[in-house]
Amino acid sequence: GESVGLHLPTLSVQEGDNSIINCAYSNSASDYFIWYKQESGKGPQFIIDIRSNMDKRQGQRVTVLLNKTVKHLSLQIAATQPGDSAVYFCAEKAGGSSGSARQLTFGSGTQLTVLP
Amino acid sequence: DSGVTQTPKHLITATGQRVTLRCSPRSGDLSVYWYQQSLDQGLQFLIQYYNGEERAKGNILERFSAQQFPDLHSELNLSSLELGDSALYFCASSPTWDRGNGYTFGSGTRLTVV
């Protein structure tokens, strides 16, 4: 079936540096994408989203880039802080009228570790 | 606090047993989603309810069932438990069944089957 996958399972960055987390998706019908952050012992927390009619969206210290041509999504975190250490998931939602088709499909996650 | 409440936080039970996980959605949200998170499978969608009715099914085993009550809280029932059912079970909620965007997740229930 369709799947969302991440390029790297782990990423270590120095505090203060910028982080880039990548995600590949395979469902060309997906029209909505979300990045979630999951800290240990907690549920996934919404970070930022983007619709397929956009290629870039910025939030506070975070930017999501969408390249529909190559089905690639990335999350950029500026000036990474220790509190950013977590697992980051991308998720996609496909268009269509089917109830199942509108569910979020999650990638496998990337563990971000911020080094002091 | 996300506003989505899941109980219990931890559950240890034996194989063959049956357990019930409970979820109270965020105030005003009508949709509830259940996800299973295991080490080798990531977050897998199980089932969705909207305003008391089943809306969509994902990779939910026949041994598992769920329902949403008139007060909108939901319960996920897991029966004939196997070791492989050990996982984190998350509930999420959203305002509507389809036009909702990001979901709000609870903190999860960690189920350990021994």
mmCIF file of C-alpha atoms in Angstrom:
data_model
loop_
_atom_site.group_PDB
_atom_site.id
_atom_site.type_symbol
_atom_site.label_atom_id
_atom_site.label_comp_id
_atom_site.label_asym_id
_atom_site.label_seq_id
_atom_site.Cartn_x
_atom_site.Cartn_y
_atom_site.Cartn_z
ATOM 1 C CA GLY A 1 0.000 0.000 0.000
ATOM 2 C CA GLU A 2 0.927 3.643 0.065
ATOM 3 C CA SER A 3 3.540 4.583 2.600
ATOM 4 C CA VAL A 4 5.348 7.506 4.103
ATOM 5 C CA GLY A 5 8.968 6.962 4.976
ATOM 6 C CA LEU A 6 11.862 8.859 6.446
ATOM 7 C CA HIS A 7 15.346 8.991 5.010
ATOM 8 C CA LEU A 8 17.232 8.844 8.318
ATOM 9 C CA PRO A 9 16.271 7.171 11.550
ATOM 10 C CA THR A 10 18.589 9.322 13.699
ATOM 11 C CA LEU A 11 20.015 12.822 13.507
ATOM 12 C CA SER A 12 22.445 14.494 15.884
ATOM 13 C CA VAL A 13 23.086 18.229 15.766
ATOM 14 C CA GLN A 14 24.988 20.733 17.859
ATOM 15 C CA GLU A 15 22.971 23.117 19.963
ATOM 16 C CA GLY A 16 22.484 26.320 18.008
ATOM 17 C CA ASP A 17 22.843 24.698 14.607
ATOM 18 C CA ASN A 18 20.007 24.264 12.167
ATOM 19 C CA SER A 19 18.372 20.841 11.768
ATOM 20 C CA ILE A 20 16.849 19.385 8.657
ATOM 21 C CA ILE A 21 14.642 16.320 8.868
ATOM 22 C CA ASN A 22 13.541 14.708 5.634
ATOM 23 C CA CYS A 23 10.561 12.633 4.635
ATOM 24 C CA ALA A 24 9.580 10.894 1.416
ATOM 25 C CA TYR A 25 6.000 10.085 0.592
ATOM 26 C CA SER A 26 4.646 7.855 -2.142
ATOM 27 C CA ASN A 27 0.957 8.720 -2.404
ATOM 28 C CA SER A 28 0.606 11.318 -5.125
ATOM 29 C CA ALA A 29 -3.006 11.867 -3.985
ATOM 30 C CA SER A 30 -1.838 13.274 -0.648
ATOM 31 C CA ASP A 31 -2.824 16.897 -0.323
ATOM 32 C CA TYR A 32 -2.057 17.682 3.294
ATOM 33 C CA PHE A 33 1.081 17.090 5.325
ATOM 34 C CA ILE A 34 1.882 17.502 8.989
ATOM 35 C CA TRP A 35 4.992 17.321 11.119
ATOM 36 C CA TYR A 36 4.620 15.996 14.637
ATOM 37 C CA LYS A 37 7.082 15.997 17.528
ATOM 38 C CA GLN A 38 6.989 13.202 20.069
ATOM 39 C CA GLU A 39 8.907 13.508 23.309
ATOM 40 C CA SER A 40 9.571 10.504 25.463
ATOM 41 C CA GLY A 41 6.460 9.390 27.319
ATOM 42 C CA LYS A 42 4.182 11.780 25.486
ATOM 43 C CA GLY A 43 1.857 11.689 22.529
ATOM 44 C CA PRO A 44 2.699 13.262 19.171
ATOM 45 C CA GLN A 45 2.445 17.047 19.237
ATOM 46 C CA PHE A 46 1.489 19.085 16.176
ATOM 47 C CA ILE A 47 4.333 21.302 14.931
ATOM 48 C CA ILE A 48 3.412 22.626 11.518
ATOM 49 C CA ASP A 49 1.365 21.658 8.495
ATOM 50 C CA ILE A 50 1.305 22.425 4.802
ATOM 51 C CA ARG A 51 -1.181 21.899 2.006
ATOM 52 C CA SER A 52 -0.250 20.662 -1.414
ATOM 53 C CA ASN A 53 -0.959 24.042 -3.020
ATOM 54 C CA MET A 54 2.010 25.478 -1.121
ATOM 55 C CA ASP A 55 5.704 24.678 -1.267
ATOM 56 C CA LYS A 56 6.858 26.436 1.885
ATOM 57 C CA ARG A 57 5.391 27.404 5.207
ATOM 58 C CA GLN A 58 7.094 29.015 8.176
ATOM 59 C CA GLY A 59 6.344 28.897 11.845
ATOM 60 C CA GLN A 60 8.259 29.880 14.909
ATOM 61 C CA ARG A 61 11.807 28.543 14.305
ATOM 62 C CA VAL A 62 10.399 25.871 11.996
ATOM 63 C CA THR A 63 9.927 25.760 8.250
ATOM 64 C CA VAL A 64 8.326 23.016 6.202
ATOM 65 C CA LEU A 65 9.229 22.588 2.557
ATOM 66 C CA LEU A 66 7.198 20.521 0.137
ATOM 67 C CA ASN A 67 8.490 19.308 -3.205
ATOM 68 C CA LYS A 68 5.633 17.576 -4.961
ATOM 69 C CA THR A 69 7.718 16.764 -8.012
ATOM 70 C CA VAL A 70 9.885 14.343 -6.073
ATOM 71 C CA LYS A 71 7.362 13.692 -3.295
ATOM 72 C CA HIS A 72 9.625 15.045 -0.607
ATOM 73 C CA LEU A 73 8.900 16.893 2.600
ATOM 74 C CA SER A 74 11.378 18.458 4.980
ATOM 75 C CA LEU A 75 11.285 20.103 8.375
ATOM 76 C CA GLN A 76 13.879 22.749 9.156
ATOM 77 C CA ILE A 77 14.456 23.768 12.749
ATOM 78 C CA ALA A 78 16.475 26.935 13.250
ATOM 79 C CA ALA A 79 18.887 27.359 16.163
ATOM 80 C CA THR A 80 18.184 23.898 17.528
ATOM 81 C CA GLN A 81 17.782 23.765 21.282
ATOM 82 C CA PRO A 82 18.047 20.870 23.782
ATOM 83 C CA GLY A 83 14.269 20.938 24.115
ATOM 84 C CA ASP A 84 14.003 20.025 20.454
ATOM 85 C CA SER A 85 15.369 16.546 21.152
ATOM 86 C CA ALA A 86 12.536 14.189 20.260
ATOM 87 C CA VAL A 87 11.241 11.900 17.560
ATOM 88 C CA TYR A 88 9.820 13.747 14.585
ATOM 89 C CA PHE A 89 7.155 12.210 12.376
ATOM 90 C CA CYS A 90 5.824 13.346 9.083
ATOM 91 C CA ALA A 91 2.250 12.436 8.267
ATOM 92 C CA GLU A 92 0.188 12.694 5.130
ATOM 93 C CA LYS A 93 -3.462 12.797 4.380
ATOM 94 C CA ALA A 94 -4.761 11.829 0.971
ATOM 95 C CA GLY A 95 -7.595 13.535 -0.801
ATOM 96 C CA GLY A 96 -10.800 11.689 -1.650
ATOM 97 C CA SER A 97 -14.180 10.923 -0.169
ATOM 98 C CA SER A 98 -13.302 7.608 1.461
ATOM 99 C CA GLY A 99 -13.218 7.787 5.200
ATOM 100 C CA SER A 100 -10.136 5.623 5.312
ATOM 101 C CA ALA A 101 -8.395 7.602 2.617
ATOM 102 C CA ARG A 102 -8.642 10.719 4.740
ATOM 103 C CA GLN A 103 -6.761 9.238 7.651
ATOM 104 C CA LEU A 104 -3.299 10.398 8.583
ATOM 105 C CA THR A 105 -0.555 8.029 7.522
ATOM 106 C CA PHE A 106 2.592 8.400 9.584
ATOM 107 C CA GLY A 107 6.202 7.876 8.671
ATOM 108 C CA SER A 108 8.510 5.822 10.851
ATOM 109 C CA GLY A 109 10.061 8.792 12.633
ATOM 110 C CA THR A 110 13.480 10.404 13.040
ATOM 111 C CA GLN A 111 15.157 10.666 16.419
ATOM 112 C CA LEU A 112 16.703 14.122 16.762
ATOM 113 C CA THR A 113 19.396 14.477 19.419
ATOM 114 C CA VAL A 114 20.729 17.914 20.266
ATOM 115 C CA LEU A 115 24.315 17.829 21.503
ATOM 116 C CA PRO A 116 25.563 20.437 24.017
ATOM 117 C CA ASP B 1 -1.934 18.993 28.758
ATOM 118 C CA SER B 2 -3.308 18.459 25.257
ATOM 119 C CA GLY B 3 -6.921 18.206 26.391
ATOM 120 C CA VAL B 4 -7.193 14.572 25.302
ATOM 121 C CA THR B 5 -7.256 12.276 28.321
ATOM 122 C CA GLN B 6 -6.315 8.637 28.186
ATOM 123 C CA THR B 7 -6.575 6.117 30.979
ATOM 124 C CA PRO B 8 -4.885 4.119 32.258
ATOM 125 C CA LYS B 9 -1.364 5.320 31.512
ATOM 126 C CA HIS B 10 0.118 1.886 32.020
ATOM 127 C CA LEU B 11 -1.404 -1.575 31.851
ATOM 128 C CA ILE B 12 0.238 -4.927 32.389
ATOM 129 C CA THR B 13 -1.772 -8.040 31.669
ATOM 130 C CA ALA B 14 -1.360 -11.666 30.730
ATOM 131 C CA THR B 15 -1.831 -13.312 27.361
ATOM 132 C CA GLY B 16 -5.395 -14.285 26.626
ATOM 133 C CA GLN B 17 -6.847 -11.519 28.747
ATOM 134 C CA ARG B 18 -9.100 -8.614 27.754
ATOM 135 C CA VAL B 19 -8.528 -4.947 28.505
ATOM 136 C CA THR B 20 -10.349 -1.689 27.892
ATOM 137 C CA LEU B 21 -8.588 1.572 27.143
ATOM 138 C CA ARG B 22 -10.444 4.812 27.617
ATOM 139 C CA CYS B 23 -10.204 8.161 25.867
ATOM 140 C CA SER B 24 -11.886 11.486 26.507
ATOM 141 C CA PRO B 25 -11.526 13.825 23.528
ATOM 142 C CA ARG B 26 -10.707 17.500 23.705
ATOM 143 C CA SER B 27 -13.715 19.627 24.549
ATOM 144 C CA GLY B 28 -15.727 20.311 21.406
ATOM 145 C CA ASP B 29 -14.074 17.613 19.300
ATOM 146 C CA LEU B 30 -16.462 15.102 17.772
ATOM 147 C CA SER B 31 -13.978 12.741 16.132
ATOM 148 C CA VAL B 32 -11.863 10.225 17.968
ATOM 149 C CA TYR B 33 -9.059 8.220 16.400
ATOM 150 C CA TRP B 34 -7.157 5.281 17.813
ATOM 151 C CA TYR B 35 -3.557 4.563 16.849
ATOM 152 C CA GLN B 36 -1.187 1.799 17.827
ATOM 153 C CA GLN B 37 2.507 2.575 18.125
ATOM 154 C CA SER B 38 4.976 -0.262 18.279
ATOM 155 C CA LEU B 39 8.726 -0.240 17.702
ATOM 156 C CA ASP B 40 8.589 -2.003 14.373
ATOM 157 C CA GLN B 41 5.402 -0.524 12.966
ATOM 158 C CA GLY B 42 5.388 3.124 13.889
ATOM 159 C CA LEU B 43 2.010 4.808 14.330
ATOM 160 C CA GLN B 44 -0.701 2.655 12.788
ATOM 161 C CA PHE B 45 -4.251 3.888 12.391
ATOM 162 C CA LEU B 46 -6.790 1.545 13.948
ATOM 163 C CA ILE B 47 -10.224 3.121 13.847
ATOM 164 C CA GLN B 48 -12.106 6.416 13.827
ATOM 165 C CA TYR B 49 -15.419 7.413 15.363
ATOM 166 C CA TYR B 50 -17.364 10.541 14.682
ATOM 167 C CA ASN B 51 -20.206 11.649 16.923
ATOM 168 C CA GLY B 52 -20.856 8.101 18.054
ATOM 169 C CA GLU B 53 -20.590 6.348 14.717
ATOM 170 C CA GLU B 54 -17.733 4.386 13.225
ATOM 171 C CA ARG B 55 -16.274 6.430 10.399
ATOM 172 C CA ALA B 56 -13.242 4.574 9.167
ATOM 173 C CA LYS B 57 -11.269 1.446 9.872
ATOM 174 C CA GLY B 58 -7.597 0.893 9.449
ATOM 175 C CA ASN B 59 -5.369 -1.984 10.451
ATOM 176 C CA ILE B 60 -7.508 -3.112 13.360
ATOM 177 C CA LEU B 61 -7.542 -6.761 14.303
ATOM 178 C CA GLU B 62 -10.825 -8.625 14.712
ATOM 179 C CA ARG B 63 -9.868 -9.178 18.359
ATOM 180 C CA PHE B 64 -10.028 -5.427 18.842
ATOM 181 C CA SER B 65 -13.141 -3.288 18.917
ATOM 182 C CA ALA B 66 -14.059 0.237 19.849
ATOM 183 C CA GLN B 67 -17.026 2.427 20.469
ATOM 184 C CA GLN B 68 -17.828 6.064 21.114
ATOM 185 C CA PHE B 69 -20.450 6.923 23.682
ATOM 186 C CA PRO B 70 -23.044 9.740 23.702
ATOM 187 C CA ASP B 71 -20.750 11.856 25.873
ATOM 188 C CA LEU B 72 -18.145 11.381 23.102
ATOM 189 C CA HIS B 73 -15.634 9.453 25.155
ATOM 190 C CA SER B 74 -14.341 6.343 23.450
ATOM 191 C CA GLU B 75 -13.178 2.937 24.554
ATOM 192 C CA LEU B 76 -10.872 0.537 22.762
ATOM 193 C CA ASN B 77 -11.375 -3.094 23.732
ATOM 194 C CA LEU B 78 -8.542 -5.535 23.174
ATOM 195 C CA SER B 79 -9.281 -9.227 23.707
ATOM 196 C CA SER B 80 -7.429 -12.539 23.535
ATOM 197 C CA LEU B 81 -4.272 -10.552 24.041
ATOM 198 C CA GLU B 82 -1.016 -11.753 22.557
ATOM 199 C CA LEU B 83 2.544 -10.751 23.310
ATOM 200 C CA GLY B 84 2.645 -8.856 20.027
ATOM 201 C CA ASP B 85 -0.138 -6.568 21.185
ATOM 202 C CA SER B 86 2.280 -4.880 23.559
ATOM 203 C CA ALA B 87 2.492 -1.304 22.344
ATOM 204 C CA LEU B 88 1.559 2.279 23.021
ATOM 205 C CA TYR B 89 -2.051 3.018 22.176
ATOM 206 C CA PHE B 90 -2.849 6.617 21.381
ATOM 207 C CA CYS B 91 -6.140 8.344 21.096
ATOM 208 C CA ALA B 92 -6.457 11.557 19.119
ATOM 209 C CA SER B 93 -9.356 13.884 18.526
ATOM 210 C CA SER B 94 -10.343 16.523 16.017
ATOM 211 C CA PRO B 95 -13.318 18.835 15.618
ATOM 212 C CA THR B 96 -14.809 17.141 12.565
ATOM 213 C CA TRP B 97 -14.597 13.862 10.701
ATOM 214 C CA ASP B 98 -12.818 14.967 7.590
ATOM 215 C CA ARG B 99 -12.151 18.650 7.346
ATOM 216 C CA GLY B 100 -10.204 18.525 10.569
ATOM 217 C CA ASN B 101 -6.561 19.155 10.110
ATOM 218 C CA GLY B 102 -4.017 18.090 12.633
ATOM 219 C CA TYR B 103 -5.168 15.795 15.357
ATOM 220 C CA THR B 104 -4.627 16.401 19.058
ATOM 221 C CA PHE B 105 -3.123 13.343 20.692
ATOM 222 C CA GLY B 106 -3.384 12.103 24.234
ATOM 223 C CA SER B 107 -0.382 10.844 26.181
ATOM 224 C CA GLY B 108 -1.176 7.235 25.398
ATOM 225 C CA THR B 109 -1.653 3.981 27.251
ATOM 226 C CA ARG B 110 1.333 1.686 27.428
ATOM 227 C CA LEU B 111 0.113 -1.889 27.246
ATOM 228 C CA THR B 112 2.448 -4.698 28.217
ATOM 229 C CA VAL B 113 1.287 -8.261 27.628
ATOM 230 C CA VAL B 114 3.284 -10.858 29.541
#
